[in-house]
PDB file of C-alpha atoms in Angstrom:
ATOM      1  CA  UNK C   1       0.000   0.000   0.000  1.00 68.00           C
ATOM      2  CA  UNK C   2       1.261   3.370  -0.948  1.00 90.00           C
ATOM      3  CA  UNK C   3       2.033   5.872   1.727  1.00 96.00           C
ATOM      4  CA  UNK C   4       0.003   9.216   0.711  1.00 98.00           C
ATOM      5  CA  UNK C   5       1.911  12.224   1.772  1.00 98.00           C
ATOM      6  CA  UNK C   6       0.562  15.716   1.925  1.00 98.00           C
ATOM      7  CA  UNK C   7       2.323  19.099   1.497  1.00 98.00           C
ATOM      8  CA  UNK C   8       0.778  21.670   3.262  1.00 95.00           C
ATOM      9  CA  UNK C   9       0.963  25.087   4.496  1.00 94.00           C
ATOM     10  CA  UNK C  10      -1.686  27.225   4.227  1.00 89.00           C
ATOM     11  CA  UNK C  11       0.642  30.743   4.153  1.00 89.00           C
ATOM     12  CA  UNK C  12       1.659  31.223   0.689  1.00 86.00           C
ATOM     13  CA  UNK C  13       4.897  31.463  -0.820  1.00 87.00           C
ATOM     14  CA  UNK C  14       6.609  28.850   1.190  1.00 90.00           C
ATOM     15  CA  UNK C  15       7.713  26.526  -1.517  1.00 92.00           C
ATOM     16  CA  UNK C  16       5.044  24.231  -1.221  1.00 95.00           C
ATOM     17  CA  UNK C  17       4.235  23.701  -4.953  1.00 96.00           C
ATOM     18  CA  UNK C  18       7.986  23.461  -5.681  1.00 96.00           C
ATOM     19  CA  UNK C  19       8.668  21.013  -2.858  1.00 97.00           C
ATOM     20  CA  UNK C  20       5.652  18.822  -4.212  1.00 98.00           C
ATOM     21  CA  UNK C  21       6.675  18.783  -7.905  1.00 98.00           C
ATOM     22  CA  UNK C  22      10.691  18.384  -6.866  1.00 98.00           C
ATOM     23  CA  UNK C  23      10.140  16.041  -3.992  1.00 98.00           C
ATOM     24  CA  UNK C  24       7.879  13.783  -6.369  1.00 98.00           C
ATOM     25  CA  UNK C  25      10.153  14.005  -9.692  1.00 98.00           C
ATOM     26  CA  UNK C  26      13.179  12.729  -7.358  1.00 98.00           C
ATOM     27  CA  UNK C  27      11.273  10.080  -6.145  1.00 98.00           C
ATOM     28  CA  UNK C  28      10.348   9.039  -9.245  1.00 97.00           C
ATOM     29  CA  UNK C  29      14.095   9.357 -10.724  1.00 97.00           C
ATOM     30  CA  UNK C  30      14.704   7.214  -7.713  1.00 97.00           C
ATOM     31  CA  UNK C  31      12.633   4.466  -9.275  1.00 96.00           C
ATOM     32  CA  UNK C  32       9.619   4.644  -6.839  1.00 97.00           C
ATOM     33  CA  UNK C  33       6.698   4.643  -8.905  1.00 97.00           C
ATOM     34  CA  UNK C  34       4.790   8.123  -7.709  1.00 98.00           C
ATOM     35  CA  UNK C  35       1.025   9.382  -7.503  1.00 98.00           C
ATOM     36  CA  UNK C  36       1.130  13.362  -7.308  1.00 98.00           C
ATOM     37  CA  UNK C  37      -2.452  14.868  -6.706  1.00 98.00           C
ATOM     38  CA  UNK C  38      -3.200  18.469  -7.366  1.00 97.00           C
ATOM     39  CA  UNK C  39      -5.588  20.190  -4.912  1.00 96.00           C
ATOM     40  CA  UNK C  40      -4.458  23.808  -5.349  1.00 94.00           C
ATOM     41  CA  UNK C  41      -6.688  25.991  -7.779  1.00 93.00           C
ATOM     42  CA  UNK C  42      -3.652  27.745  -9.140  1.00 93.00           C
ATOM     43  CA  UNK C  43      -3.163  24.455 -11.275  1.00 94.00           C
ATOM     44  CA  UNK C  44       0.755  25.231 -10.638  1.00 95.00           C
ATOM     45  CA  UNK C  45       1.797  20.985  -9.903  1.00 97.00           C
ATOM     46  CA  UNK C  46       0.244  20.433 -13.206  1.00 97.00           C
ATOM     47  CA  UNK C  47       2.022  23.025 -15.531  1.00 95.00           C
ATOM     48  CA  UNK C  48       4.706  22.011 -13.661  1.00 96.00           C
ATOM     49  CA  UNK C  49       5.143  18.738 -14.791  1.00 97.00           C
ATOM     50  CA  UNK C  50       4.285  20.261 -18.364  1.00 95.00           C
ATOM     51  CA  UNK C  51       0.412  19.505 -18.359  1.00 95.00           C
ATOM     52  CA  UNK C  52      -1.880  22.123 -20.667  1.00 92.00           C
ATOM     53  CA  UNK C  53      -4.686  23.096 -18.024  1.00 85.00           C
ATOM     54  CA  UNK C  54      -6.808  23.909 -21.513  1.00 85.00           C
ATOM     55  CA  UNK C  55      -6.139  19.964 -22.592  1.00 84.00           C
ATOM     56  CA  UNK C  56      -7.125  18.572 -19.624  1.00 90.00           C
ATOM     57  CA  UNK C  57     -10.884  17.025 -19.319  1.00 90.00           C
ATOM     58  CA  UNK C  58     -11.318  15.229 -15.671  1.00 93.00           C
ATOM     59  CA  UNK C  59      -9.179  16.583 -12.737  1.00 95.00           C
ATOM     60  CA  UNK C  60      -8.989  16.606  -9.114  1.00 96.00           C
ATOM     61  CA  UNK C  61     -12.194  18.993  -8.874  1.00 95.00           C
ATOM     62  CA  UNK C  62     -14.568  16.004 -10.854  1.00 95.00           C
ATOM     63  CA  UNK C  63     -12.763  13.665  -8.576  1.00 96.00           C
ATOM     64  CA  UNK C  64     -14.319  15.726  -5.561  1.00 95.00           C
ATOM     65  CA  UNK C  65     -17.711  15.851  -6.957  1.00 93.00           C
ATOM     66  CA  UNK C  66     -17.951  12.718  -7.622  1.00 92.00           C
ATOM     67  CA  UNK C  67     -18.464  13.157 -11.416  1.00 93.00           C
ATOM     68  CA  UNK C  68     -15.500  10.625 -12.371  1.00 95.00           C
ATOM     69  CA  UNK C  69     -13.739   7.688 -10.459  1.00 96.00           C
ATOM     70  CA  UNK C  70      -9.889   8.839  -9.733  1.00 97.00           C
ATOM     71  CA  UNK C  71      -8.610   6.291 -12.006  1.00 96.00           C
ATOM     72  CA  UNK C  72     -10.127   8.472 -15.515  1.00 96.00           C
ATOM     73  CA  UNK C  73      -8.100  11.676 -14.555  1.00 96.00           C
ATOM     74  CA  UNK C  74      -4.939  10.323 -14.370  1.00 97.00           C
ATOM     75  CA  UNK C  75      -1.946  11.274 -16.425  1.00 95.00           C
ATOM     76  CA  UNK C  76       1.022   9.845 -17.482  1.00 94.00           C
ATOM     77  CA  UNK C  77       3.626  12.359 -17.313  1.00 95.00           C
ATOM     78  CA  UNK C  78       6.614  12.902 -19.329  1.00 95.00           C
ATOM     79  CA  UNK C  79       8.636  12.315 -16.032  1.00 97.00           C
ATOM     80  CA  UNK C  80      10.322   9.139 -15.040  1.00 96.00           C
ATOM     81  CA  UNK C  81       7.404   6.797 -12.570  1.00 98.00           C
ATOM     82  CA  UNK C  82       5.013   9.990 -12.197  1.00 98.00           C
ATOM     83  CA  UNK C  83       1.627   9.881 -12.543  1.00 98.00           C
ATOM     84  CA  UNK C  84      -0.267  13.392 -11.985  1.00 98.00           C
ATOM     85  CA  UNK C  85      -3.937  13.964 -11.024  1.00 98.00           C
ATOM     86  CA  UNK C  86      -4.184  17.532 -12.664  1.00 97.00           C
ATOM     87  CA  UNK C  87      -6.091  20.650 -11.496  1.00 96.00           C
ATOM     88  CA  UNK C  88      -8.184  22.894 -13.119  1.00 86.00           C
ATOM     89  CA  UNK C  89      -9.575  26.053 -13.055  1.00 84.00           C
ATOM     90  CA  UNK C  90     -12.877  24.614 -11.823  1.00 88.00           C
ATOM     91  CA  UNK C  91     -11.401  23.782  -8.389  1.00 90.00           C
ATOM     92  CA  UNK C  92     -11.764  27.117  -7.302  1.00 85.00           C
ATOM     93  CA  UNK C  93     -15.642  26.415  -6.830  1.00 87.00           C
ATOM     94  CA  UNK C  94     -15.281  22.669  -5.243  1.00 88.00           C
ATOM     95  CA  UNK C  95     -14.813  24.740  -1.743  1.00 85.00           C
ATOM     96  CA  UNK C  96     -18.762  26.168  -2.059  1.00 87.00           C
ATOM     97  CA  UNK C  97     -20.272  22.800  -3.684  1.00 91.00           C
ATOM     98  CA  UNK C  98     -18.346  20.345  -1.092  1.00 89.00           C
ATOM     99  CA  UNK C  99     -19.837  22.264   2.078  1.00 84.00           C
ATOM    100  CA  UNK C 100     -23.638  20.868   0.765  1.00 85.00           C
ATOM    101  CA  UNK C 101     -22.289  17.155  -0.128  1.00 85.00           C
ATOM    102  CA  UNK C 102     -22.358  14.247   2.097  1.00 86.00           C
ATOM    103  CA  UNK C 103     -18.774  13.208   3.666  1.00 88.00           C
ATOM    104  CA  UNK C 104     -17.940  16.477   2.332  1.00 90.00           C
ATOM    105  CA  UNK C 105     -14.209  16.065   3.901  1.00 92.00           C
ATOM    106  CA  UNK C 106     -13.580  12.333   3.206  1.00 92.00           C
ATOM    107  CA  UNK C 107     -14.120  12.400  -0.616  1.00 94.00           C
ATOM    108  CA  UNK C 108     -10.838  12.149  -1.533  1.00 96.00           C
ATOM    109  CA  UNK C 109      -9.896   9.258   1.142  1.00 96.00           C
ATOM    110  CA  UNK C 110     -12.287   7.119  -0.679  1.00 94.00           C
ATOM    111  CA  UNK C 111     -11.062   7.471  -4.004  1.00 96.00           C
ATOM    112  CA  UNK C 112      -7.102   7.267  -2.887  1.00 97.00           C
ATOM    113  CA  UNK C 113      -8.144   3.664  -0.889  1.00 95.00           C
ATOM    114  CA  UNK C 114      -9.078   2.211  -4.419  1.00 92.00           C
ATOM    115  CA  UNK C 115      -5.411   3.004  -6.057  1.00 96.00           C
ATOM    116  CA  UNK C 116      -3.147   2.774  -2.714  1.00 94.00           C
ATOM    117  CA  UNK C 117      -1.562  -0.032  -3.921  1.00 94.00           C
ATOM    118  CA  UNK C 118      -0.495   0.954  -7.216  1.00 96.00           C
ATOM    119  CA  UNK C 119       2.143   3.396  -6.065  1.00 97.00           C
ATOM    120  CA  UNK C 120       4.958   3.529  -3.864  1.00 97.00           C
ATOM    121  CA  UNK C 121       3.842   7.045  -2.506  1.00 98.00           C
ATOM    122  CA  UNK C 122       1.027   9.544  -3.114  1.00 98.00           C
ATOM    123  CA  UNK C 123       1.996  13.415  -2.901  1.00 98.00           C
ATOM    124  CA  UNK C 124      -1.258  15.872  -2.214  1.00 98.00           C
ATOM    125  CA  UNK C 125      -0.518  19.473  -2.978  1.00 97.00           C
ATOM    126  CA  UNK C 126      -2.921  21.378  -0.797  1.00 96.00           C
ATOM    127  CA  UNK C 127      -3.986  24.599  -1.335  1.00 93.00           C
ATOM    128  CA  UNK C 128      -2.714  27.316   0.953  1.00 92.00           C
ATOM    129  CA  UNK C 129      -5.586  27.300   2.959  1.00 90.00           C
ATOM    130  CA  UNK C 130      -7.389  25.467   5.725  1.00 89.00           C
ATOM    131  CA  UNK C 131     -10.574  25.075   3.955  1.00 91.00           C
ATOM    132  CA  UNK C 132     -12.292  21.913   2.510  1.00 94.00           C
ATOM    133  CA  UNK C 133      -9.724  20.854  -0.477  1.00 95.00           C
ATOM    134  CA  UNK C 134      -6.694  21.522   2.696  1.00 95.00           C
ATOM    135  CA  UNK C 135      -9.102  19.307   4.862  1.00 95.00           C
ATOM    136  CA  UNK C 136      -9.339  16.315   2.451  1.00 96.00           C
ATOM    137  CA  UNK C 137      -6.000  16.016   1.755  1.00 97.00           C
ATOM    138  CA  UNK C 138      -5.420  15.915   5.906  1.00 97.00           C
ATOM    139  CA  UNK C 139      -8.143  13.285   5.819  1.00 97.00           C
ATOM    140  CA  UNK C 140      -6.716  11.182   3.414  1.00 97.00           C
ATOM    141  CA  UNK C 141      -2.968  11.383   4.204  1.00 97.00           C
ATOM    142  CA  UNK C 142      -0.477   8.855   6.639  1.00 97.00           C
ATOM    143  CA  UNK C 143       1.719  12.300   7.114  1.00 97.00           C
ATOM    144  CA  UNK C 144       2.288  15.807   6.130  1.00 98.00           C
ATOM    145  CA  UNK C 145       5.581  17.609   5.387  1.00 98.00           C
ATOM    146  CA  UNK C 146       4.934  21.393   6.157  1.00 96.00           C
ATOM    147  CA  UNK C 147       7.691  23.772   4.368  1.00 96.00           C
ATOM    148  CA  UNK C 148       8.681  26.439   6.033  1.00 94.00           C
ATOM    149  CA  UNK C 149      10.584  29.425   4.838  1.00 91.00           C
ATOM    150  CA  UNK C 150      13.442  31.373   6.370  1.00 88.00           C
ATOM    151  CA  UNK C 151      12.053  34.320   6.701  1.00 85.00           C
ATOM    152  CA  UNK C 152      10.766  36.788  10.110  1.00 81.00           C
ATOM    153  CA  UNK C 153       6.943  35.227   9.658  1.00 83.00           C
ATOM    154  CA  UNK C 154       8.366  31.828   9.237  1.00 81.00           C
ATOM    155  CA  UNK C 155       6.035  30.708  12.029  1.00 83.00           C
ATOM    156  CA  UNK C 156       2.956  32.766  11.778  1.00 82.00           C
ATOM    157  CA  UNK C 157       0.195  30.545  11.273  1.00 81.00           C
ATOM    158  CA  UNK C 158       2.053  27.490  11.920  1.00 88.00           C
ATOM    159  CA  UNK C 159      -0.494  27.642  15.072  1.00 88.00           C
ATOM    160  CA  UNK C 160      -3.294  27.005  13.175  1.00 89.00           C
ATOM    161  CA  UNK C 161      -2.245  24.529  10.813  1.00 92.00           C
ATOM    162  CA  UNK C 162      -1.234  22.277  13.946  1.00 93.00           C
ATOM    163  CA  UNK C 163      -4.768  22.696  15.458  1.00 93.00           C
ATOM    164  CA  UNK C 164      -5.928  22.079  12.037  1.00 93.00           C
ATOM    165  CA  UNK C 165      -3.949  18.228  11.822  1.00 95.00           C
ATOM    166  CA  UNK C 166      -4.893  17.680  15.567  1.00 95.00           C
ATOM    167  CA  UNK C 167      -8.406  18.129  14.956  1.00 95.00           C
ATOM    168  CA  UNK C 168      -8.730  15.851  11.756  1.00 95.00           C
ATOM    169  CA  UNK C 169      -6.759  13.249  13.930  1.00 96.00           C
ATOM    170  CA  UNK C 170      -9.743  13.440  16.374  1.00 96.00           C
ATOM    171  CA  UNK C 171     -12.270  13.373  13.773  1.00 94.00           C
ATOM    172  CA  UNK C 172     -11.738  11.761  10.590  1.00 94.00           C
ATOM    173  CA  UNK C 173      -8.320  10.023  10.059  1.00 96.00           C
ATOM    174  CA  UNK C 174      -6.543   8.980  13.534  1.00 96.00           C
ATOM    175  CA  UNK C 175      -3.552   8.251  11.519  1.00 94.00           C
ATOM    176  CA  UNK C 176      -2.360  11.528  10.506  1.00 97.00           C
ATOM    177  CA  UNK C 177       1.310  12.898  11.737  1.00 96.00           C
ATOM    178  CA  UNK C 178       3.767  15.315  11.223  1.00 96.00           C
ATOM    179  CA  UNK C 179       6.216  13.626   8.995  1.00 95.00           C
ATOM    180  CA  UNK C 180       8.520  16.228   8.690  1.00 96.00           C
ATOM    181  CA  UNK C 181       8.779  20.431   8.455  1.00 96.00           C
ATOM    182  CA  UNK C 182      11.192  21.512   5.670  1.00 97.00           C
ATOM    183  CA  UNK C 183      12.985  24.928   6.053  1.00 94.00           C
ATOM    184  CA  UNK C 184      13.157  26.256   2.534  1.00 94.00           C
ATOM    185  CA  UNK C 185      14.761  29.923   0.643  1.00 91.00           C
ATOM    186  CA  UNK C 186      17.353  29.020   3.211  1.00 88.00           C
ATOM    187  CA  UNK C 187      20.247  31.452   2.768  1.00 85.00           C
ATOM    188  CA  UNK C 188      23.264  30.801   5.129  1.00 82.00           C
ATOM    189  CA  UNK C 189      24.517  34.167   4.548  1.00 84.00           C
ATOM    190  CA  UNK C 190      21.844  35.896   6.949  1.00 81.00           C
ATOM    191  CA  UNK C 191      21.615  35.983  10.242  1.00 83.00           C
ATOM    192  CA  UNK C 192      18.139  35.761  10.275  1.00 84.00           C
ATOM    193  CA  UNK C 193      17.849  32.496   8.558  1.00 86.00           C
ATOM    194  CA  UNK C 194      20.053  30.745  11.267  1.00 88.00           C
ATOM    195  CA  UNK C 195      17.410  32.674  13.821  1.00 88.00           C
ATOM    196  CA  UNK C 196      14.384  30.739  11.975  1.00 86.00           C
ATOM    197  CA  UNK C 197      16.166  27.782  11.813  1.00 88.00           C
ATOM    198  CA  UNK C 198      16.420  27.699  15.577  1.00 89.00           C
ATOM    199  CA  UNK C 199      13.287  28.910  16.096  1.00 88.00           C
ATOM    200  CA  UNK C 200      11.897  26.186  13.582  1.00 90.00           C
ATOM    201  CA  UNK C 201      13.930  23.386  15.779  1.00 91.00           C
ATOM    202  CA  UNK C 202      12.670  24.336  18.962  1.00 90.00           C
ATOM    203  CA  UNK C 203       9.340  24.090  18.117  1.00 89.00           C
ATOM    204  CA  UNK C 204       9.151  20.500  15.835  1.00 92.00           C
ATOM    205  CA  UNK C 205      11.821  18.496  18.201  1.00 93.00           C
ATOM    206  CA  UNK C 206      13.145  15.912  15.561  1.00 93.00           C
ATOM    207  CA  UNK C 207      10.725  16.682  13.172  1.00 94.00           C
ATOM    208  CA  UNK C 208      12.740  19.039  10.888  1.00 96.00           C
ATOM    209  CA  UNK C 209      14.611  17.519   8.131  1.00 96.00           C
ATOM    210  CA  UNK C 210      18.538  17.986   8.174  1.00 95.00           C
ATOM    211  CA  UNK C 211      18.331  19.102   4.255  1.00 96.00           C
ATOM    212  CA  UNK C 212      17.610  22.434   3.554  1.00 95.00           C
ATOM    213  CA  UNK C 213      16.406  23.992   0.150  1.00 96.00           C
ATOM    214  CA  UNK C 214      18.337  27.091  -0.723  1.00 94.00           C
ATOM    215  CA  UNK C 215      17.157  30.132  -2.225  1.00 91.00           C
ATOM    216  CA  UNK C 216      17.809  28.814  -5.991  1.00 93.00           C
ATOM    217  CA  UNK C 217      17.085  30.778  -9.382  1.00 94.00           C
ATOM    218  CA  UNK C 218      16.612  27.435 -11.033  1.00 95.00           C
ATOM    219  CA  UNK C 219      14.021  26.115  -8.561  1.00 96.00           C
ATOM    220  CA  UNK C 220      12.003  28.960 -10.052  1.00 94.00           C
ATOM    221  CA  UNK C 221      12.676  29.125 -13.598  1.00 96.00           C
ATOM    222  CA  UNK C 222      12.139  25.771 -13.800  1.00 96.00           C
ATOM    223  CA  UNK C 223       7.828  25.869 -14.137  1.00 94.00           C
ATOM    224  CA  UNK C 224       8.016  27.583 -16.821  1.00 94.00           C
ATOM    225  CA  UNK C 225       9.419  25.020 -18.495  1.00 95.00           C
ATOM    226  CA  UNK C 226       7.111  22.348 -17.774  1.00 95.00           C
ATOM    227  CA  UNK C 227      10.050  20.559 -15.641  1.00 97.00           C
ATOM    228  CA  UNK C 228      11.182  19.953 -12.583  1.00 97.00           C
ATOM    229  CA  UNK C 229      14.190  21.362 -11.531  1.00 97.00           C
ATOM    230  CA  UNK C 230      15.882  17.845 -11.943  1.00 97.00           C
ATOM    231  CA  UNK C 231      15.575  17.865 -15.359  1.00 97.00           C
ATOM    232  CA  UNK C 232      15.939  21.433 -15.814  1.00 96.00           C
ATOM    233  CA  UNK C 233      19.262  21.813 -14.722  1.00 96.00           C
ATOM    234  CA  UNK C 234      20.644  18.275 -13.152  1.00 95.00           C
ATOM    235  CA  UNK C 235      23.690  19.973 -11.658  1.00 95.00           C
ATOM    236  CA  UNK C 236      21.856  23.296 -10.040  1.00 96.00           C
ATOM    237  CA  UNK C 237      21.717  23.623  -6.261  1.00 95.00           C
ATOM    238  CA  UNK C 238      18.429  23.527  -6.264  1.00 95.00           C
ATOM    239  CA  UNK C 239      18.603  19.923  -7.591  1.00 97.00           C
ATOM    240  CA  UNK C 240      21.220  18.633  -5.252  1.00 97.00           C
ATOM    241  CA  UNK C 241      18.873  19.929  -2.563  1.00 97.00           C
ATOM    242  CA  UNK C 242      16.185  18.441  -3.429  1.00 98.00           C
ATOM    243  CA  UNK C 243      17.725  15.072  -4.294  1.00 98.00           C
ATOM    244  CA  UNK C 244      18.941  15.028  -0.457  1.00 98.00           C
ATOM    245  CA  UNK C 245      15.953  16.028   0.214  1.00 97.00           C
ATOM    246  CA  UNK C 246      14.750  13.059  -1.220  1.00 98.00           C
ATOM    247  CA  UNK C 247      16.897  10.194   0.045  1.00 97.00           C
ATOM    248  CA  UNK C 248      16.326  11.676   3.417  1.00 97.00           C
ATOM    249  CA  UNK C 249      12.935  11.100   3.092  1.00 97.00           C
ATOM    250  CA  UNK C 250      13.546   7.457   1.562  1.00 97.00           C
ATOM    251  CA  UNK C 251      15.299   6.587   5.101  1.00 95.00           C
ATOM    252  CA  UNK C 252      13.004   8.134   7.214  1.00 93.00           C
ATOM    253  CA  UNK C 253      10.497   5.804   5.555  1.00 93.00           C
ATOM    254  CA  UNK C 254      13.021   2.777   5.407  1.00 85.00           C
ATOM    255  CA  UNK C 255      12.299   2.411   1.690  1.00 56.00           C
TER     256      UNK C 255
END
């Protein structure tokens, strides 16, 4: 059974997207065959693994609705093992129409139990928000990985988000934990950074990974590409970070 694995922080700008697409393309170099799901209206997992939003006829928001089984919006991807469930435009609206639908926050967690055990792992990219896309992702996932940036707000709202994962352990998926928080734009030059980074420590005890993503112009060029950073530029920083990134992640799981 494939361990499902959401990204989530619901204060933008963090690196979440980038983390999802660059976590999941290394895994999948890595030759772990990888489910990524796209939850966030922006669409921004799915052009990032070069899907055209305009080409794309079932996603994660008919998947929510119930319109289509999860197995008729998945895509192949150009990528080594990856397989993406894309987002759409139309997600925006799923928050409004899943607040009147039965088992409004457990949709998802139905339709992942059905292909668990075709995949080594399954990445969620939530929105960043705490509504009801953020809320079936939590439902439906063993653990979440919250990036954090290095920056003065590094932990504002971090509050919330905890409550958030407590309170779907109480109520709809005892199984959820913290996998991991990773501290990303890290720049070892600043003071501040090594400020956050102690900050970050003291308040996730052993739950911070050791790897680090640095502030990287590659990490963002790469999108508009259609590419991960891995195959963007294989030698960047950005890469090596996230491929570390990776195999720490690979032993912490014991995979």
């Amino acid at each position: 059974m494939g361990k499902v694995v959401a990204i989530a922080n619901q204060k933008g700008g963090v690196g979440k997207t980038a983390t999802a697409v660059n976590l999941t393309a290394c895994l999948g170099a890595m030759e772990n065959k990888i489910l990524i799901i796209d939850l966030d209206p922006q669409g921004n997992t799915t052009s990032g693994f070069g899907i055209v939003k305009k080409q794309i006829e079932n996603s994660s928001y008919h998947v929510l609705i119930g319109k289509v089984p999860i197995e008729e919006t998945i895509f192949n991807s150009a990528f080594k093992n990856v397989d993406v469930v894309p987002a759409g435009i139309d997600l925006a609206g799923a928050e409004l129409e899943l607040v009147e639908m039965q088992n409004r926050t457990i949709r998802l967690k139905a339709e992942i139990a059905r292909i668990k055990e075709k995949y080594k792992f399954i990445i969620i990219d939530c929105p960043p928000s705490l509504g009801m896309l953020t809320l079936n992702a939590l439902s439906a996932c063993d653990s979440v990985i919250i990036p954090v940036q290095c920056e003065y707000y590094a932990l504002e709202g971090l509050a919330q988000l905890i409550a958030t994962i407590r309170n779907v352990k109480r109520t709809y998926n005892p199984y959820i934990e913290i996998e991991s928080v990773l501290l990303t734009m890290y720049d070892s030059r600043l003071n501040l950074t090594h400020q956050v980074v102690s900050e970050v420590k003291k308040h996730f005890p052993g739950k911070v990974f050791s790897t680090v993503i640095p502030r990287n112009v590659r990490i963002a060029e790469s999108p508009s590409f259609g590419k991960p950073v891995i195959y963007y530029d294989t030698v960047s920083r950005g890469t090596k970070a996230y491929k570390l990134m990776a195999e720490e992640f690979l032993r912490k799981n014991k995979q």
